[in-house]
Short mmCIF file of C-alpha atoms in Angstrom, two decimals:
data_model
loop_
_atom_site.label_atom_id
_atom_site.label_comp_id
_atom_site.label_asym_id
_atom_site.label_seq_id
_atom_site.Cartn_x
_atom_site.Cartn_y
_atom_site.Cartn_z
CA UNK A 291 26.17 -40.66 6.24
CA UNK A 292 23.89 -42.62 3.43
CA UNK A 293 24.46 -45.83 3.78
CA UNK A 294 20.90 -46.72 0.91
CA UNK A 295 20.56 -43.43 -1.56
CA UNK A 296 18.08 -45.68 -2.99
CA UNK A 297 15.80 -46.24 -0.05
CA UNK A 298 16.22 -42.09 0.87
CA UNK A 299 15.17 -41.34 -1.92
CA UNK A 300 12.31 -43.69 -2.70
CA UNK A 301 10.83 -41.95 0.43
CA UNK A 302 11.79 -38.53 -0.92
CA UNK A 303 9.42 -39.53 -3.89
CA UNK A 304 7.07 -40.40 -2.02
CA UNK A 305 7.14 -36.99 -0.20
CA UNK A 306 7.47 -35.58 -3.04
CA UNK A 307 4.27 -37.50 -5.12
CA UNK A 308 1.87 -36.05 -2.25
CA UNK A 309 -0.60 -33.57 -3.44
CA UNK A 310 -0.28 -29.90 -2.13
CA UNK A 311 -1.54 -26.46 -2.72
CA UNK A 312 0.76 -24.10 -4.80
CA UNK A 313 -1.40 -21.20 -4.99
CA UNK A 314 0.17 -20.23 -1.17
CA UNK A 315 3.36 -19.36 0.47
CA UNK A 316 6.44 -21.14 -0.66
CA UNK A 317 7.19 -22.59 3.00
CA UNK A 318 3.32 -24.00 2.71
CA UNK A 319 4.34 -25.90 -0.36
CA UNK A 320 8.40 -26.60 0.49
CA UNK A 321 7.86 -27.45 4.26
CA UNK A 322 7.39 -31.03 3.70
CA UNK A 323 10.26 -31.60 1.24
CA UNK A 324 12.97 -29.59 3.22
CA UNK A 325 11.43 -31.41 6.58
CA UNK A 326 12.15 -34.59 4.88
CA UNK A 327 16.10 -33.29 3.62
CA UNK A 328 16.72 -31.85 6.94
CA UNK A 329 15.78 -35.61 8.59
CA UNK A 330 18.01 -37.46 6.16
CA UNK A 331 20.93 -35.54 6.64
CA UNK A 332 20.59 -35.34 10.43
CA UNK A 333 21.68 -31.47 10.05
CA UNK A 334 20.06 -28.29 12.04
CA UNK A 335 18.55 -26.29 9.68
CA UNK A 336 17.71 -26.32 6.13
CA UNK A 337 15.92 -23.62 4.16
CA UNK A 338 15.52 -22.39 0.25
CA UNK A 339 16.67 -18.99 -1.22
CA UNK A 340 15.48 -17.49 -4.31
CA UNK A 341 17.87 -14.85 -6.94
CA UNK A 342 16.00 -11.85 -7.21
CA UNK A 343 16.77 -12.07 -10.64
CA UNK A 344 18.03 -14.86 -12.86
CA UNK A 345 20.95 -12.95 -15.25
CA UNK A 346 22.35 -10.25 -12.76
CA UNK A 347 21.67 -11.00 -9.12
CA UNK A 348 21.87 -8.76 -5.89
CA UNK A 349 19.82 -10.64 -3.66
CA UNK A 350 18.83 -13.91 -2.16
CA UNK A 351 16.30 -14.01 -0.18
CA UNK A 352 15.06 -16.40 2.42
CA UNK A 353 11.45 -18.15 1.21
CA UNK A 354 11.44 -21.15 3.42
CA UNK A 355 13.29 -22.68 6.62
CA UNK A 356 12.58 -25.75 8.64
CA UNK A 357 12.71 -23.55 11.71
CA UNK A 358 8.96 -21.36 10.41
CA UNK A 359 5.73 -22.84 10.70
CA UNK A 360 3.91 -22.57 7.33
CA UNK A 361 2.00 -19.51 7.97
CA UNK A 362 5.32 -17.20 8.41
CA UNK A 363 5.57 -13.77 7.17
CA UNK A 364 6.42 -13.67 3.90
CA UNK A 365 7.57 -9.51 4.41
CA UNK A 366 10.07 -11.15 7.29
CA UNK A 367 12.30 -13.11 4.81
CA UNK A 368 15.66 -12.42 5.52
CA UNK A 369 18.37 -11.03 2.73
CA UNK A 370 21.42 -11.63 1.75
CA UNK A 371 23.22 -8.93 -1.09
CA UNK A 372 25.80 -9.84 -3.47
CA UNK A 373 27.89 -6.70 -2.65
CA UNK A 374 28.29 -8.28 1.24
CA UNK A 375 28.69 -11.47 -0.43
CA UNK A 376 30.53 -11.85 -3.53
CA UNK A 377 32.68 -14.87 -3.46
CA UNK A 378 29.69 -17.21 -1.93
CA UNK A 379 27.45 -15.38 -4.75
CA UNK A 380 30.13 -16.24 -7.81
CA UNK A 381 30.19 -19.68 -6.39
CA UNK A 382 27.00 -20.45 -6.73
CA UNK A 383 26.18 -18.78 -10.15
CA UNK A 384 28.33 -21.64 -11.52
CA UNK A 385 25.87 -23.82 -10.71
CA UNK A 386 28.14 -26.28 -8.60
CA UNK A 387 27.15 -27.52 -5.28
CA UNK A 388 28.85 -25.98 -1.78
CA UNK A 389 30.03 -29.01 -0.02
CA UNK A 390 31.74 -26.69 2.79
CA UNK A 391 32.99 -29.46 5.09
CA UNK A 392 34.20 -26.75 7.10
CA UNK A 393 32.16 -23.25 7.10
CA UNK A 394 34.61 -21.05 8.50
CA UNK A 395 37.59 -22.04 6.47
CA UNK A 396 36.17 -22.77 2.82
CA UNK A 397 36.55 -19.64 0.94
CA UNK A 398 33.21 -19.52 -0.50
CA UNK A 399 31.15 -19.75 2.78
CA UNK A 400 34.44 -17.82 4.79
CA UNK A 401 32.53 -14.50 4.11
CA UNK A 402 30.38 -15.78 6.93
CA UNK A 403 31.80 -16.54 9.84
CA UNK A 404 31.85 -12.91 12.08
CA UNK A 405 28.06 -12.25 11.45
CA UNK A 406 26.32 -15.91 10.91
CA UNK A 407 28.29 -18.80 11.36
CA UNK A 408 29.67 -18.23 14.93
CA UNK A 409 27.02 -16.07 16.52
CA UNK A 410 24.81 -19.52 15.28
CA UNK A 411 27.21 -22.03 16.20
CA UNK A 412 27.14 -23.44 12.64
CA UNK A 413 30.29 -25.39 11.44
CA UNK A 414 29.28 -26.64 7.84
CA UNK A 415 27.52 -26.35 4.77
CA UNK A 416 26.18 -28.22 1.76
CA UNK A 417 24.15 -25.98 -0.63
CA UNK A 418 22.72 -27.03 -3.92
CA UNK A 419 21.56 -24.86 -6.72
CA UNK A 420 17.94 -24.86 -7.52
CA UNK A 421 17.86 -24.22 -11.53
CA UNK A 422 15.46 -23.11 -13.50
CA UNK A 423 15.67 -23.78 -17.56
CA UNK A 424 19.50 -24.18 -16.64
CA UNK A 425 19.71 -21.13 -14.90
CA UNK A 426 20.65 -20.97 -11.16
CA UNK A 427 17.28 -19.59 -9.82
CA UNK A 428 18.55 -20.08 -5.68
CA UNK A 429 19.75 -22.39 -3.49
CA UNK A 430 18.73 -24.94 -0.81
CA UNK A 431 21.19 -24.31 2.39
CA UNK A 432 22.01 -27.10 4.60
CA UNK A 433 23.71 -26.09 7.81
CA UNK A 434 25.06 -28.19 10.26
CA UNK A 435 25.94 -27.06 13.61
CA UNK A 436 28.02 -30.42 15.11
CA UNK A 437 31.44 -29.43 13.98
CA UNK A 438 33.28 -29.92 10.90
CA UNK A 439 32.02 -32.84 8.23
CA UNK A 440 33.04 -34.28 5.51
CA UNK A 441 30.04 -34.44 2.81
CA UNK A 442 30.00 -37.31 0.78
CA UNK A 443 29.49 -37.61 -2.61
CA UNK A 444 25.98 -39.22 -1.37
CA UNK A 445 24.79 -36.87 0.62
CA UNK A 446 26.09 -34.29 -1.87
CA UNK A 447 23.90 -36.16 -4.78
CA UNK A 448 20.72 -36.49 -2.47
CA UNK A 449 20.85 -32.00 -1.63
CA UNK A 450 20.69 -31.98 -4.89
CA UNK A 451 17.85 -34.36 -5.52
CA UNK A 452 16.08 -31.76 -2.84
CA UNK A 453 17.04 -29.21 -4.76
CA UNK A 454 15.31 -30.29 -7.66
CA UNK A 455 12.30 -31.44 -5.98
CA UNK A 456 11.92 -27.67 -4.67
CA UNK A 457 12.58 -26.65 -8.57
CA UNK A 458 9.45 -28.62 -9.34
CA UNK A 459 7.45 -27.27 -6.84
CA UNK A 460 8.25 -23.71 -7.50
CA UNK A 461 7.79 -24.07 -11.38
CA UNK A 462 4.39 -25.53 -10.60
CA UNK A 463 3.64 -22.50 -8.51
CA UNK A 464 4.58 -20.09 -11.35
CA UNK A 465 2.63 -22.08 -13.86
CA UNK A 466 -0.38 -21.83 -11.66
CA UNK A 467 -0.12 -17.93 -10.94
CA UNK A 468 0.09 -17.66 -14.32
CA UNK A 469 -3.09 -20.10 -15.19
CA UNK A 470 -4.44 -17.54 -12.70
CA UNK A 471 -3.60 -14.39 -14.47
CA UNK A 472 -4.34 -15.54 -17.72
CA UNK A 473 -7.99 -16.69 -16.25
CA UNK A 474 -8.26 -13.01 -15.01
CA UNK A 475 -7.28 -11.65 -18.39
CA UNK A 476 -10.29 -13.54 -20.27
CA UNK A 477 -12.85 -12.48 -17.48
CA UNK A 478 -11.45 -8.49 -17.53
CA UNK A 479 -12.23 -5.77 -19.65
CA UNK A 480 -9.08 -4.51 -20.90
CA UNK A 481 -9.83 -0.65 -20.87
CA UNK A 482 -11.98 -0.27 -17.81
CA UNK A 483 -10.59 -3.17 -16.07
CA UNK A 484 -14.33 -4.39 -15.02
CA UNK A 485 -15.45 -7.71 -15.38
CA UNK A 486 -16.76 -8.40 -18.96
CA UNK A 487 -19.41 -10.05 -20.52
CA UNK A 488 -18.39 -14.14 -20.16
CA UNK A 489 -17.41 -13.24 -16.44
CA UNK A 490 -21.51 -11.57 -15.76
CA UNK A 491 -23.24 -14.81 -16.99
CA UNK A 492 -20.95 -17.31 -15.06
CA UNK A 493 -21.40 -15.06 -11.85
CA UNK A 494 -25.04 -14.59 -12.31
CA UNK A 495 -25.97 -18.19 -12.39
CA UNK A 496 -23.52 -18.68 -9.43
CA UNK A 497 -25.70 -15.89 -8.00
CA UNK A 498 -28.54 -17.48 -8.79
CA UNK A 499 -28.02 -20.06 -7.36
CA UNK A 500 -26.45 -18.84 -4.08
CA UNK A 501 -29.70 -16.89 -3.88
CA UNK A 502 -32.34 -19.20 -4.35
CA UNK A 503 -31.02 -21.96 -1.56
CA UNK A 504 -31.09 -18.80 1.09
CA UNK A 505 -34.23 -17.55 -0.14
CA UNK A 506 -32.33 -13.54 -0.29
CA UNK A 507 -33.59 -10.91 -3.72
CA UNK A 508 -31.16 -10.24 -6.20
CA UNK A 509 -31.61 -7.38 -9.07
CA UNK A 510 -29.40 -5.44 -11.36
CA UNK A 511 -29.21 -2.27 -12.72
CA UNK A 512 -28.13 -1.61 -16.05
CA UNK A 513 -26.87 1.30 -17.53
CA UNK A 514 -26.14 2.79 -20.34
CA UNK A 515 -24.37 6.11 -20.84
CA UNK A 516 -26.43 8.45 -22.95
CA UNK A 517 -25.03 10.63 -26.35
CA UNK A 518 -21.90 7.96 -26.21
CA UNK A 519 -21.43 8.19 -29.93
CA UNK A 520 -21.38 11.84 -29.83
CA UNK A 521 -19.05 12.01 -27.75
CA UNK A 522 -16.48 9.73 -30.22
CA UNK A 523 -17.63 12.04 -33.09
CA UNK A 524 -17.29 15.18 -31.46
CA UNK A 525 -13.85 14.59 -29.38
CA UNK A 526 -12.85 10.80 -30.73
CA UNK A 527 -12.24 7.54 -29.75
CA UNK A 528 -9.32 8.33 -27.47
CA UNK A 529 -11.50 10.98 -25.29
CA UNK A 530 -14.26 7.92 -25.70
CA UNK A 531 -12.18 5.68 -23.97
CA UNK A 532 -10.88 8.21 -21.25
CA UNK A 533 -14.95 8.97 -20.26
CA UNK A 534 -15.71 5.58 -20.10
CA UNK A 535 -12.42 4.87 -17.56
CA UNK A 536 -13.97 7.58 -15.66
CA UNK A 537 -17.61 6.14 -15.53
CA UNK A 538 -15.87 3.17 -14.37
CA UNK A 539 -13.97 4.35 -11.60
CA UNK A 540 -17.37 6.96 -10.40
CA UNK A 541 -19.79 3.70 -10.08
CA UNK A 542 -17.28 1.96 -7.88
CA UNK A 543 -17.23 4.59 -5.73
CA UNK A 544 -21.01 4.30 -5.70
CA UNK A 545 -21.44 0.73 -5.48
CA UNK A 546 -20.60 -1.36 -2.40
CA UNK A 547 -17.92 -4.05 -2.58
CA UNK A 548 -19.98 -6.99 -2.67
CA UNK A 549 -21.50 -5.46 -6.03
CA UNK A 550 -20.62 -6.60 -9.02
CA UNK A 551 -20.05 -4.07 -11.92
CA UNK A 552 -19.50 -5.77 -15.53
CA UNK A 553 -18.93 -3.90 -19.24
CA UNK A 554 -21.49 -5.65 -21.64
CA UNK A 555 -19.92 -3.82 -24.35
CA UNK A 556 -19.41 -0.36 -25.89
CA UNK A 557 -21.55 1.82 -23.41
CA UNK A 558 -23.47 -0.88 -21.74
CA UNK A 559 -22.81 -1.86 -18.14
CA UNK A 560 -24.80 -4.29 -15.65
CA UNK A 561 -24.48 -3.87 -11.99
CA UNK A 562 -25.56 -6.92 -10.01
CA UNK A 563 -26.57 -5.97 -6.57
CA UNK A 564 -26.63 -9.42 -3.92
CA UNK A 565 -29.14 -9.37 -1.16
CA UNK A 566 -31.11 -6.18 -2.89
CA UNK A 567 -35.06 -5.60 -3.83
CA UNK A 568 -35.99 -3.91 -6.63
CA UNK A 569 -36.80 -1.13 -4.48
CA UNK A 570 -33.42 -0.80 -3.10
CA UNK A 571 -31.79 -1.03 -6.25
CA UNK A 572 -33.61 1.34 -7.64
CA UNK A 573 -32.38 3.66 -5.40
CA UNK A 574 -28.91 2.47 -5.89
CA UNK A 575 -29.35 3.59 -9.70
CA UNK A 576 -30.23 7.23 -8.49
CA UNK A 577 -27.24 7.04 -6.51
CA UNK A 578 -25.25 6.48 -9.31
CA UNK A 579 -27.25 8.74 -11.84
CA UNK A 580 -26.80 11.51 -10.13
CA UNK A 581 -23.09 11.19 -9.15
CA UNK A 582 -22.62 10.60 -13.25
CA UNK A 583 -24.53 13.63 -13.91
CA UNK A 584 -22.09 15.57 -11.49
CA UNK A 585 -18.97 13.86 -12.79
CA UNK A 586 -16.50 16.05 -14.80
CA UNK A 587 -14.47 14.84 -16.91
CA UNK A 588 -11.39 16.86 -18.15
CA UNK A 589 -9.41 16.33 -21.19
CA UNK A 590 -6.84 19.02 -21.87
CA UNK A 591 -9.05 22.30 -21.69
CA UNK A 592 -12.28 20.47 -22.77
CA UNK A 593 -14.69 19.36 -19.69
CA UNK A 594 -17.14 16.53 -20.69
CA UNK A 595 -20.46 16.07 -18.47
CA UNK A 596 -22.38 12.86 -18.98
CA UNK A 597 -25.49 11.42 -18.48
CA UNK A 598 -26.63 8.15 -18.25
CA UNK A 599 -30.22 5.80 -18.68
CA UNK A 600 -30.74 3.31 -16.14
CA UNK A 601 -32.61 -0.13 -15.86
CA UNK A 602 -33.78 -1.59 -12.78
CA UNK A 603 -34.85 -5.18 -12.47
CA UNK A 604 -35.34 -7.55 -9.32
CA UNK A 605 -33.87 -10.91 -10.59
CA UNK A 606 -36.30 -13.92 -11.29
CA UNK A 607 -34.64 -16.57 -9.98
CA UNK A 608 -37.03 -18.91 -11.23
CA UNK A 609 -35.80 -18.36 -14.88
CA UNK A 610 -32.57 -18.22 -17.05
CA UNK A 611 -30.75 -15.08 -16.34
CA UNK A 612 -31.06 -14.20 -20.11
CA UNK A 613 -34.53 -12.90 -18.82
CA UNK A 614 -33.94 -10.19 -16.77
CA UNK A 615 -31.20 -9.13 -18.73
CA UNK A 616 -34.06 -8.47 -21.56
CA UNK A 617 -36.46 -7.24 -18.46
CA UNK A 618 -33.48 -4.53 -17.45
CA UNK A 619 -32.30 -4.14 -20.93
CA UNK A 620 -36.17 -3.00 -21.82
CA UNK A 621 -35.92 -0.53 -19.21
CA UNK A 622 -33.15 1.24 -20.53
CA UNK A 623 -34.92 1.41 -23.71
CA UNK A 624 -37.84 2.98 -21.94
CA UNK A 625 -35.41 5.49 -20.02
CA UNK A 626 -34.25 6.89 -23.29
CA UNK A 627 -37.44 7.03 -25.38
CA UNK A 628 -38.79 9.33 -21.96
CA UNK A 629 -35.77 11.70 -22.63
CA UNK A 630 -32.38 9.83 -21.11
CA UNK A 631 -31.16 10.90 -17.66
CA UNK A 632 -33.58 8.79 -15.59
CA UNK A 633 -34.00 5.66 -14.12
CA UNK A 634 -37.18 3.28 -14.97
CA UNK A 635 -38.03 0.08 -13.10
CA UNK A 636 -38.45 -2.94 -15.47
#
């Protein structure tokens, strides 16, 4: 029993103040704050379910427990339906707590007793809604396994407390995956999903950078696929776009995973290759010339061949990255006044 709700949950605050990392697992980020319930109310177990979804739900499922470490298996989680369970389910989409002083008789946790409660030896509940904009979004289970009790209206008022402390947490999580998505969105090239333009110039001087403290050669190889306007005028935009998702995906195959492969723009594409001499990326642009030149691309009956002009520059890390981007940029220039479908060295 509480005998000082203020004192519990001055030290919940505290918990609850400490900096953590979101970006992982939900036990990672939850572990501390259902440590610190589970303490308090001196029960066995207490973990947090989620609603699959918000407005019809057929599933909760298990996303952190007191008895995991913080590196548990997130595939592992454990499920619980609505069909098995409908009274407990309709109970809690109210959005009233479970104070089930006794587990086995309370009809909303009843539903439990042949396949959890007595194989576990667990005798009561308490579970408290976790909302979200009003809207039950889980739960946060409390499960005691020392016979009957009788909750008080204390102990009822601090689950919930816990409850909301999770509901923090968890909003903060979303809000950062979504920071994160929206981050990707302004660094990706919608139609080839490449890295664009903004992304290549805040990697390069990373790269740069990276390469100049361990002393390693880094070039680029820029390319530029030849006749692209033709191919709009001839075929239009739509086949346009379809050729260059299908350059895209052909230099990934080419390149290795450490390289980087950005859209400057229209036709215009920079490869940055880490750790590489001009010499080796030179014949990295072959590589990928000649698997272009051998790339067909279909569109209904028509079959489109391309070609492309490459660049080639080792990186001067002793200047602004601007340079070699003319340097390689040059070199395309140079590729197509000698008749396109080659690769010069700038």
């Amino acid at each position: 029993m509480l005998n000082d709700l203020s004192e519990v949950t001055q030290r919940l605050r505290r918990v609850c103040s400490q900096e953590v990392d979101v970006s992982g697992s939900y036990q990672a980020f939850l572990q501390d704050i259902i440590d610190e319930g589970r303490t308090t109310l001196a029960v066995s177990r207490v973990s947090v379910w989620l609603f699959d979804d918000h407005t019809q739900p057929c599933f909760l499922l298990n996303v952190a427990n007191t008895d995991w470490s913080s590196n548990v298996d997130q595939t592992d989680y454990a499920k619980l339906s609505y069909e098995r369970y409908p009274v407990y389910f309709d109970a809690l989409m109210t959005g009233e707590s479970i104070a089930a002083h006794d587990a086995e008789t309370d009809a909303r946790t009843a539903e439990f007793t042949d396949e959890y409660l007595r194989p576990n030896g667990i005798t009561t509940m308490l579970d408290t809604v976790i909302f979200k904009n009003g809207v039950p979004h889980g739960i946060v289970c409390f499960e005691g396994d020392g016979g009957p009790r009788q909750w008080q209206m204390a102990e009822v008022s601090y689950a919930e407390i816990i409850a909301d402390c999770c509901s923090r947490r968890i909003l903060v999580s979303e809000l950062w995956a979504l920071q994160q998505q929206l981050t990707d969105l302004a660094f990706q090239d919608a139609l080839t999903g490449l890295k664009n333009r903004r992304y290549l110039m805040d990697y390069a001087d990373r790269e740069i950078s990276r390469h100049t403290r361990a002393e390693l050669p880094l070039s680029m190889v820029m390319v530029d696929i030849d006749h692209f306007k033709a191919i709009n005028d001839t075929y239009g935009h739509e086949v346009g776009d379809i050729v260059l998702q299908a350059f895209a995906s052909c230099c990934k195959q080419v390149l290795r995973t450490e390289d980087c492969l950005c859209r400057l723009g229209g036709e215009e594409f920079i490869a940055i290759l880490p750790h590489t001499n001009a010499d080796n990326a030179y014949h990295v642009a072959e590589r990928l010339r000649i698997a272009l030149s051998q790339e067909q691309i279909r569109y209904g009956s028509e079959k489109i061949m391309i070609s492309v002009s490459c660049g080639v520059t080792q990186v001067n890390l002793q200047l602004p990255f601007s340079q070699s981007l003319k340097q390689a940029d040059h070199a395309v220039y140079q590729a197509k006044a000698e008749g396109r479908n080659r690769v010069v060295r700038g």
